[in-house]
Coordinates of C-alpha atoms in Angstrom, one line a residue:
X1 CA 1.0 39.1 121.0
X2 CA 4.3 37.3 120.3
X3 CA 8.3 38.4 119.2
X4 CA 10.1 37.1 117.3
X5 CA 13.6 36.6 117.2
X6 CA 16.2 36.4 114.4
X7 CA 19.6 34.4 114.9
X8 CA 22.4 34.8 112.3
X9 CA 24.2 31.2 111.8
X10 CA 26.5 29.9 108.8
X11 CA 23.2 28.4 107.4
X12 CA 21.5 31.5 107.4
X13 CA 19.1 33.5 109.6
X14 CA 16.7 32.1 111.4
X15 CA 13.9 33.0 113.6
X16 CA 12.4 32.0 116.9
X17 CA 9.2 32.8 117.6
X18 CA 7.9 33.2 121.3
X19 CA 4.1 33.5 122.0
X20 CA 2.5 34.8 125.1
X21 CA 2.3 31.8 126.7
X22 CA 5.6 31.1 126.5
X23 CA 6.0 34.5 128.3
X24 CA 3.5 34.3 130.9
X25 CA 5.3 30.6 131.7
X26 CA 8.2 32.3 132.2
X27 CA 7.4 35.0 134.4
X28 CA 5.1 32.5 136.9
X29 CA 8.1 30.5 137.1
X30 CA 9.9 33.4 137.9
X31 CA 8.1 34.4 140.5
X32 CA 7.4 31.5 141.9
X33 CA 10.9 30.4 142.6
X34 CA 11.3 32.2 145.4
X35 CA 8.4 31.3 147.3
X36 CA 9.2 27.4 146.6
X37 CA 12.8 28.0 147.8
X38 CA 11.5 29.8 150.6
X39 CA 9.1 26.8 151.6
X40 CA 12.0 24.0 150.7
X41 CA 14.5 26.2 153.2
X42 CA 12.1 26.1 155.8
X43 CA 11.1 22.4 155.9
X44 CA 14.9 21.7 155.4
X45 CA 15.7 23.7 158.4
X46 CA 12.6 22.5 160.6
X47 CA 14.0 19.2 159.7
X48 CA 17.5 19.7 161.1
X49 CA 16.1 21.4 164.3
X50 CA 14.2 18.1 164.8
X51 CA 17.0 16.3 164.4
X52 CA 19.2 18.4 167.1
X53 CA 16.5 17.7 169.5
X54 CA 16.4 13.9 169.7
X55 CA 19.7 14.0 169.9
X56 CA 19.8 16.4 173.1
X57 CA 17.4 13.7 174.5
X58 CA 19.8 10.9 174.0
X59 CA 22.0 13.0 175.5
X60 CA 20.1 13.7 178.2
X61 CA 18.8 10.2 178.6
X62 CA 22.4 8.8 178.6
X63 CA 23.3 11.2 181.8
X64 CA 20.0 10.1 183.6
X65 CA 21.4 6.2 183.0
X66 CA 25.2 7.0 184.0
X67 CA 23.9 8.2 187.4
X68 CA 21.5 5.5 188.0
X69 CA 24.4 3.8 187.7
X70 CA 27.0 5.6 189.3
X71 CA 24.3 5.2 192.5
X72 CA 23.7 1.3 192.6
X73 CA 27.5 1.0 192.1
X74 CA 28.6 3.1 195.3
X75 CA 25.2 1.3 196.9
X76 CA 27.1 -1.8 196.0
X77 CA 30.1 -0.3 197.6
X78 CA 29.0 0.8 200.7
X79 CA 27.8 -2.7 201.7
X80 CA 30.5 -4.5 200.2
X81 CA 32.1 -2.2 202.9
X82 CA 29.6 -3.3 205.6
X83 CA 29.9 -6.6 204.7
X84 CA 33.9 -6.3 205.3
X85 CA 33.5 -4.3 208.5
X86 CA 31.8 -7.2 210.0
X87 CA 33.8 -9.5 208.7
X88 CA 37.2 -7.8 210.2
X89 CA 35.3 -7.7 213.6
X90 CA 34.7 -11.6 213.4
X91 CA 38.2 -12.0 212.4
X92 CA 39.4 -10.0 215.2
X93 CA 37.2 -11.8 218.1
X94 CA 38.5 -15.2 216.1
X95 CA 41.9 -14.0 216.9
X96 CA 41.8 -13.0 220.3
X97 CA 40.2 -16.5 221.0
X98 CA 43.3 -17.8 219.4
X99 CA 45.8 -15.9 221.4
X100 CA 44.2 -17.1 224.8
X101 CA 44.4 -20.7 223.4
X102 CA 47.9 -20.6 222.7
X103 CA 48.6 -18.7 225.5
X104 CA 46.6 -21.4 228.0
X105 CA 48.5 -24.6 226.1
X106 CA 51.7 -22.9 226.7
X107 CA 51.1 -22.1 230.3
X108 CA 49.5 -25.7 231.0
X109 CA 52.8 -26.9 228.7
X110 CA 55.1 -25.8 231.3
X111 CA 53.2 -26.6 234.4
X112 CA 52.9 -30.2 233.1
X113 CA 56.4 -30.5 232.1
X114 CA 55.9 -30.8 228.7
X115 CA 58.7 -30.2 226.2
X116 CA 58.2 -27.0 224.5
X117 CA 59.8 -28.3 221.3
X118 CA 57.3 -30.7 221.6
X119 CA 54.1 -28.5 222.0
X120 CA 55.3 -24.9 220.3
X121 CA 51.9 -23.1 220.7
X122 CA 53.9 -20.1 219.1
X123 CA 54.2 -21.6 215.5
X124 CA 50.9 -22.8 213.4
X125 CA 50.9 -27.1 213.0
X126 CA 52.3 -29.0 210.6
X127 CA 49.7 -29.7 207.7
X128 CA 49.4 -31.1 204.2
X129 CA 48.2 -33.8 202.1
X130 CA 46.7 -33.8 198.7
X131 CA 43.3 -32.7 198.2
X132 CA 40.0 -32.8 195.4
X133 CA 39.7 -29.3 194.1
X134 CA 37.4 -30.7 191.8
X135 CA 34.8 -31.1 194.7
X136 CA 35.2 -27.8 196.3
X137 CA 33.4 -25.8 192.9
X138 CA 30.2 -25.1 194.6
X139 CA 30.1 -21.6 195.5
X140 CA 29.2 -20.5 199.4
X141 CA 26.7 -17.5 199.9
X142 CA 27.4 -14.8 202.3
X143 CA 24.7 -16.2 204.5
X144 CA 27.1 -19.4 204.8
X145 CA 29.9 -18.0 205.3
X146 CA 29.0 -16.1 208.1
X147 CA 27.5 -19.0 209.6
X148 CA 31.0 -21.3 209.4
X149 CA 32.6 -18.3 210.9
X150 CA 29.6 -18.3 214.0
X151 CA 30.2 -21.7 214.3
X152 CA 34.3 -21.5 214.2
X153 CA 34.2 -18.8 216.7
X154 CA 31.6 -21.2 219.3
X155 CA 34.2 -24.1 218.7
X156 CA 37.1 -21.6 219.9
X157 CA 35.1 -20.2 222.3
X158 CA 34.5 -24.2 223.9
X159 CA 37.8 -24.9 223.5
X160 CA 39.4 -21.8 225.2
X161 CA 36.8 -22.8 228.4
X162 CA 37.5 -26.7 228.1
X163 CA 41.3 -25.3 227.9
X164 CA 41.1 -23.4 231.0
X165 CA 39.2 -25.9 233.0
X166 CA 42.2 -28.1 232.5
X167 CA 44.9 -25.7 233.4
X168 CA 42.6 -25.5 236.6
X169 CA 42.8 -29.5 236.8
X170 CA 46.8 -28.8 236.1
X171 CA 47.7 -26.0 238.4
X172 CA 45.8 -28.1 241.7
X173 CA 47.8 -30.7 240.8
X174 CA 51.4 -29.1 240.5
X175 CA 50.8 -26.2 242.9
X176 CA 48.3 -27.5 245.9
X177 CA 47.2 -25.3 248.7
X178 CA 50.1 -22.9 247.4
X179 CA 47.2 -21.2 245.2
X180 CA 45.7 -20.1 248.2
X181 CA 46.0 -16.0 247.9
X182 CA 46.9 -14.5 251.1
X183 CA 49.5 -12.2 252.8
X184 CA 51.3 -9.1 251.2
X185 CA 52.8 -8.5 248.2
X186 CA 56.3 -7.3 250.0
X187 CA 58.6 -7.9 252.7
X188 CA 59.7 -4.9 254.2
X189 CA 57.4 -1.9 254.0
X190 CA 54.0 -0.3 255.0
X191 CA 50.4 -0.1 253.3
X192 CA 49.8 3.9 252.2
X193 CA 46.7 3.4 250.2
X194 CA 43.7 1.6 250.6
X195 CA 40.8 0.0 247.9
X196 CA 38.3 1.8 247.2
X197 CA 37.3 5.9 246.8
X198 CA 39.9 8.3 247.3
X199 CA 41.7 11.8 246.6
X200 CA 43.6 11.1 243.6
X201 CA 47.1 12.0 244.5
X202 CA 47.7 14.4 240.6
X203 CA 44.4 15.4 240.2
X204 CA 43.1 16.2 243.7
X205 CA 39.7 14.9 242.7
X206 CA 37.7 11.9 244.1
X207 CA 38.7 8.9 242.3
X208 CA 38.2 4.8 242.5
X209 CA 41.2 2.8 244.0
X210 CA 41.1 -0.4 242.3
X211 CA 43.8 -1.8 244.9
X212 CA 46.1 -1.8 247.3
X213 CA 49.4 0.3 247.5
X214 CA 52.3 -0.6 249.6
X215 CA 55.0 1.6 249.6
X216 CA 58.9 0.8 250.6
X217 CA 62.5 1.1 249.4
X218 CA 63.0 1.3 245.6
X219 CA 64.5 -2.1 245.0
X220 CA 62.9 -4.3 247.3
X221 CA 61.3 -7.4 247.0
X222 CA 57.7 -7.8 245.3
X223 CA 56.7 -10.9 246.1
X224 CA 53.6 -13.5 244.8
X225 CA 51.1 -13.9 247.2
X226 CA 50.3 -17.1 245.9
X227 CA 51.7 -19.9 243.1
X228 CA 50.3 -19.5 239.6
X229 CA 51.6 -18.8 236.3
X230 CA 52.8 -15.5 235.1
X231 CA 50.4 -14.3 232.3
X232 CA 51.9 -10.9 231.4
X233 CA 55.2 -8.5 231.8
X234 CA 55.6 -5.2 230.1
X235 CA 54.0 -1.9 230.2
X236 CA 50.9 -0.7 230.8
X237 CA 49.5 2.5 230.8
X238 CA 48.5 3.8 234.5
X239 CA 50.1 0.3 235.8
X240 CA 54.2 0.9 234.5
X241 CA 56.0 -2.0 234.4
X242 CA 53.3 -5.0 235.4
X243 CA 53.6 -8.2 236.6
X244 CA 50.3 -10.2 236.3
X245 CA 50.2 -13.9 237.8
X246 CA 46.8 -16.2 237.0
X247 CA 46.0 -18.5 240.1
X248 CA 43.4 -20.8 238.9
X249 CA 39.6 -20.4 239.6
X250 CA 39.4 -16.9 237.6
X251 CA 41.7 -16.0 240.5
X252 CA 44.5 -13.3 239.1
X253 CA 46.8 -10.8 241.0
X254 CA 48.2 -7.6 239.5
X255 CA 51.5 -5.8 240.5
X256 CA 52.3 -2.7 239.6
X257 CA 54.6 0.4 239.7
X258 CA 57.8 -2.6 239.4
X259 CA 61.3 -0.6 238.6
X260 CA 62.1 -4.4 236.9
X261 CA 60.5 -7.8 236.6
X262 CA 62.0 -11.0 237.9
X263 CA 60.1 -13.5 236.3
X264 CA 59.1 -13.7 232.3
X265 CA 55.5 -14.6 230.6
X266 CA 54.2 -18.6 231.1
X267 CA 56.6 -19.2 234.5
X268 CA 55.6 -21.0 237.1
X269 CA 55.9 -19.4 240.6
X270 CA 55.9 -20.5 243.9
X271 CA 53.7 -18.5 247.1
X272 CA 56.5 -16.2 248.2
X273 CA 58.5 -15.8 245.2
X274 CA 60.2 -12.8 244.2
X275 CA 58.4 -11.1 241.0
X276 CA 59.6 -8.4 240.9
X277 CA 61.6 -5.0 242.1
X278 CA 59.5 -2.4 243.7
X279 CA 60.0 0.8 241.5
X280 CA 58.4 4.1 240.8
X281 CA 57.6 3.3 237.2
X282 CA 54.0 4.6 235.3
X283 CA 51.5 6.9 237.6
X284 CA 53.5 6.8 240.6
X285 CA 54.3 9.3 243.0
X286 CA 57.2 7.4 245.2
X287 CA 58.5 4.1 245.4
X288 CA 55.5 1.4 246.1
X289 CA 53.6 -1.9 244.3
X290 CA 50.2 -1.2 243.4
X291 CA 48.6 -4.9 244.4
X292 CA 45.3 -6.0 242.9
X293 CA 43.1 -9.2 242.9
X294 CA 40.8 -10.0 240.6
X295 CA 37.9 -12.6 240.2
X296 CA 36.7 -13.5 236.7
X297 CA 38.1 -10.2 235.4
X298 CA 36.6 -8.2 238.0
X299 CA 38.9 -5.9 240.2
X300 CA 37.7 -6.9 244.3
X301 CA 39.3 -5.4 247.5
X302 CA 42.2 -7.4 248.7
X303 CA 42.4 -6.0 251.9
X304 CA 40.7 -9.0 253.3
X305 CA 43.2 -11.5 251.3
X306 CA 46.4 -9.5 252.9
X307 CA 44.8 -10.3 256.2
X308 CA 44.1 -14.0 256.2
X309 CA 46.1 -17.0 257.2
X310 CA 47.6 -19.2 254.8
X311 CA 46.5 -22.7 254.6
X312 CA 49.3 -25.3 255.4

């Protein structure tokens, strides 16, 4: 079977003939296109789906390495933080060593007679010259630095004992037998506490006496017990205004309660002298001194001090 098909042009008519092949062709084809287009979508879009899932597993991989990260960095923080912690506590204990150096000199400056302008413990030294940077490139691990600050803080720590084994040397030169603790801390008035357990006078609990009281008329003498050099003035809490005289030997004697101080920090006093002016200042009830001795930094009853004979 076949048609055929007559076109009129300006050179005549003209015929097209289409066989059945040409027909069947034409009606695979046409069915077939929709199939093929069908099979072309899908692969197209099975494609792109592939696509969108490595990249959510970039994605996802990205975020896993951003918090690995985000956790070695505050890791790296928190001992960077460590690390300064104990660095700030070496400092301090460097500083305190420091302050009881300059505060020794200046005490042994003044027993000795040395002019202050001379020895000012309160300003750093003089220092300078011109130095190799060049030759200080190597780097210093955090193992070594800790070590030069050990070893800085034993050299102070020498030093401050050295220090105060000479203002011992100092003090029995200048002061004698007049270091000798003994007698009271006043001259006119009575002792109303004693060392040692007691009923706390706000509370009305038991509580520990660390001295001795001695109570009299507000504005009368406080008196050292023995010569020294004054250590500290000021405030303190429980204490009010203090006086605090050191006496050689890891001997020290506190007085407390003072309505006003008659001596200032790094004086030398003589056995007798007036300190202060008993007051009612700080934890006080009435007008007294609070007296205390101590021994290497330990608080010890001075009941037995008050009591003894002075040497001549």
């Amino acid at each position: 079977m076949s048609f055929t098909i007559l076109q009129r042009s300006r050179h005549g008519i003209r015929s097209l003939k289409v066989t059945k092949a040409v027909i069947v062709c034409a009606a695979v084809f046409a069915l077939a296109l929709p199939i093929v287009t069908a099979v072309v979508g899908y692969q197209y879009a099975k494609y792109q789906g592939h696509l969108a899932d490595v990249d959510q597993t970039t994605i996802e991989n990205w975020r896993q390495q951003l918090s690995e990260q985000k956790a070695s960095l505050n890791k790296a923080k928190a001992t960077s933080q460590k690390q300064l912690n104990a660095l700030m506590a070496r400092l301090g204990i460097m500083q305190a060593h420091v302050r009881r150096l300059d505060a020794a000199g200046a005490r042994i400056a003044n027993v000795a007679g040395i002019d202050a302008k001379e020895f000012n413990f309160s300003v750093p030294p003089a220092i300078g010259g011109p130095e190799e940077l060049d030759e200080l490139k190597e780097q210093v691990s955090d193992g070594e630095f800790f070590n030069l600050l050990d070893e800085l803080s034993s050299q102070l720590l020498s030093k401050e004992q050295q220090l105060s084994a000479l203002e011992s040397l100092v003090l029995d030169k200048q002061i004698g037998v007049e270091r000798y603790i003994s007698g009271r801390p006043i001259t006119k008035g009575w002792m109303s506490s004693f060392y040692g357990r007691r009923t706390d006078p706000f509370s009305g609990r038991p509580a520990w006496h660390a001295g001795l009281d001695f109570a009299g008329k507000e504005g009368s003498p406080v008196v050292a017990t023995a010569a020294g050099v004054v250590t500290f003035v000021g405030d303190r809490y429980g204490y009010g205004l203090l006086v605090e005289i050191s006496h050689g030997d890891g001997f020290v004697t506190r007085y407390g309660h003072n309505k006003e101080a008659t001596v200032k920090v790094g004086e030398v006093v003589s056995k007798g002298q007036q300190v202060a002016a008993m007051g009612n200042s700080g934890r006080s009830t009435g007008a007294h001194v609070h007296y205390e001795i101590l021994k290497d930094g330990k608080q010890i009853n001075p009941l037995r001090y008050v009591n003894r004979k002075s040497k001549s």
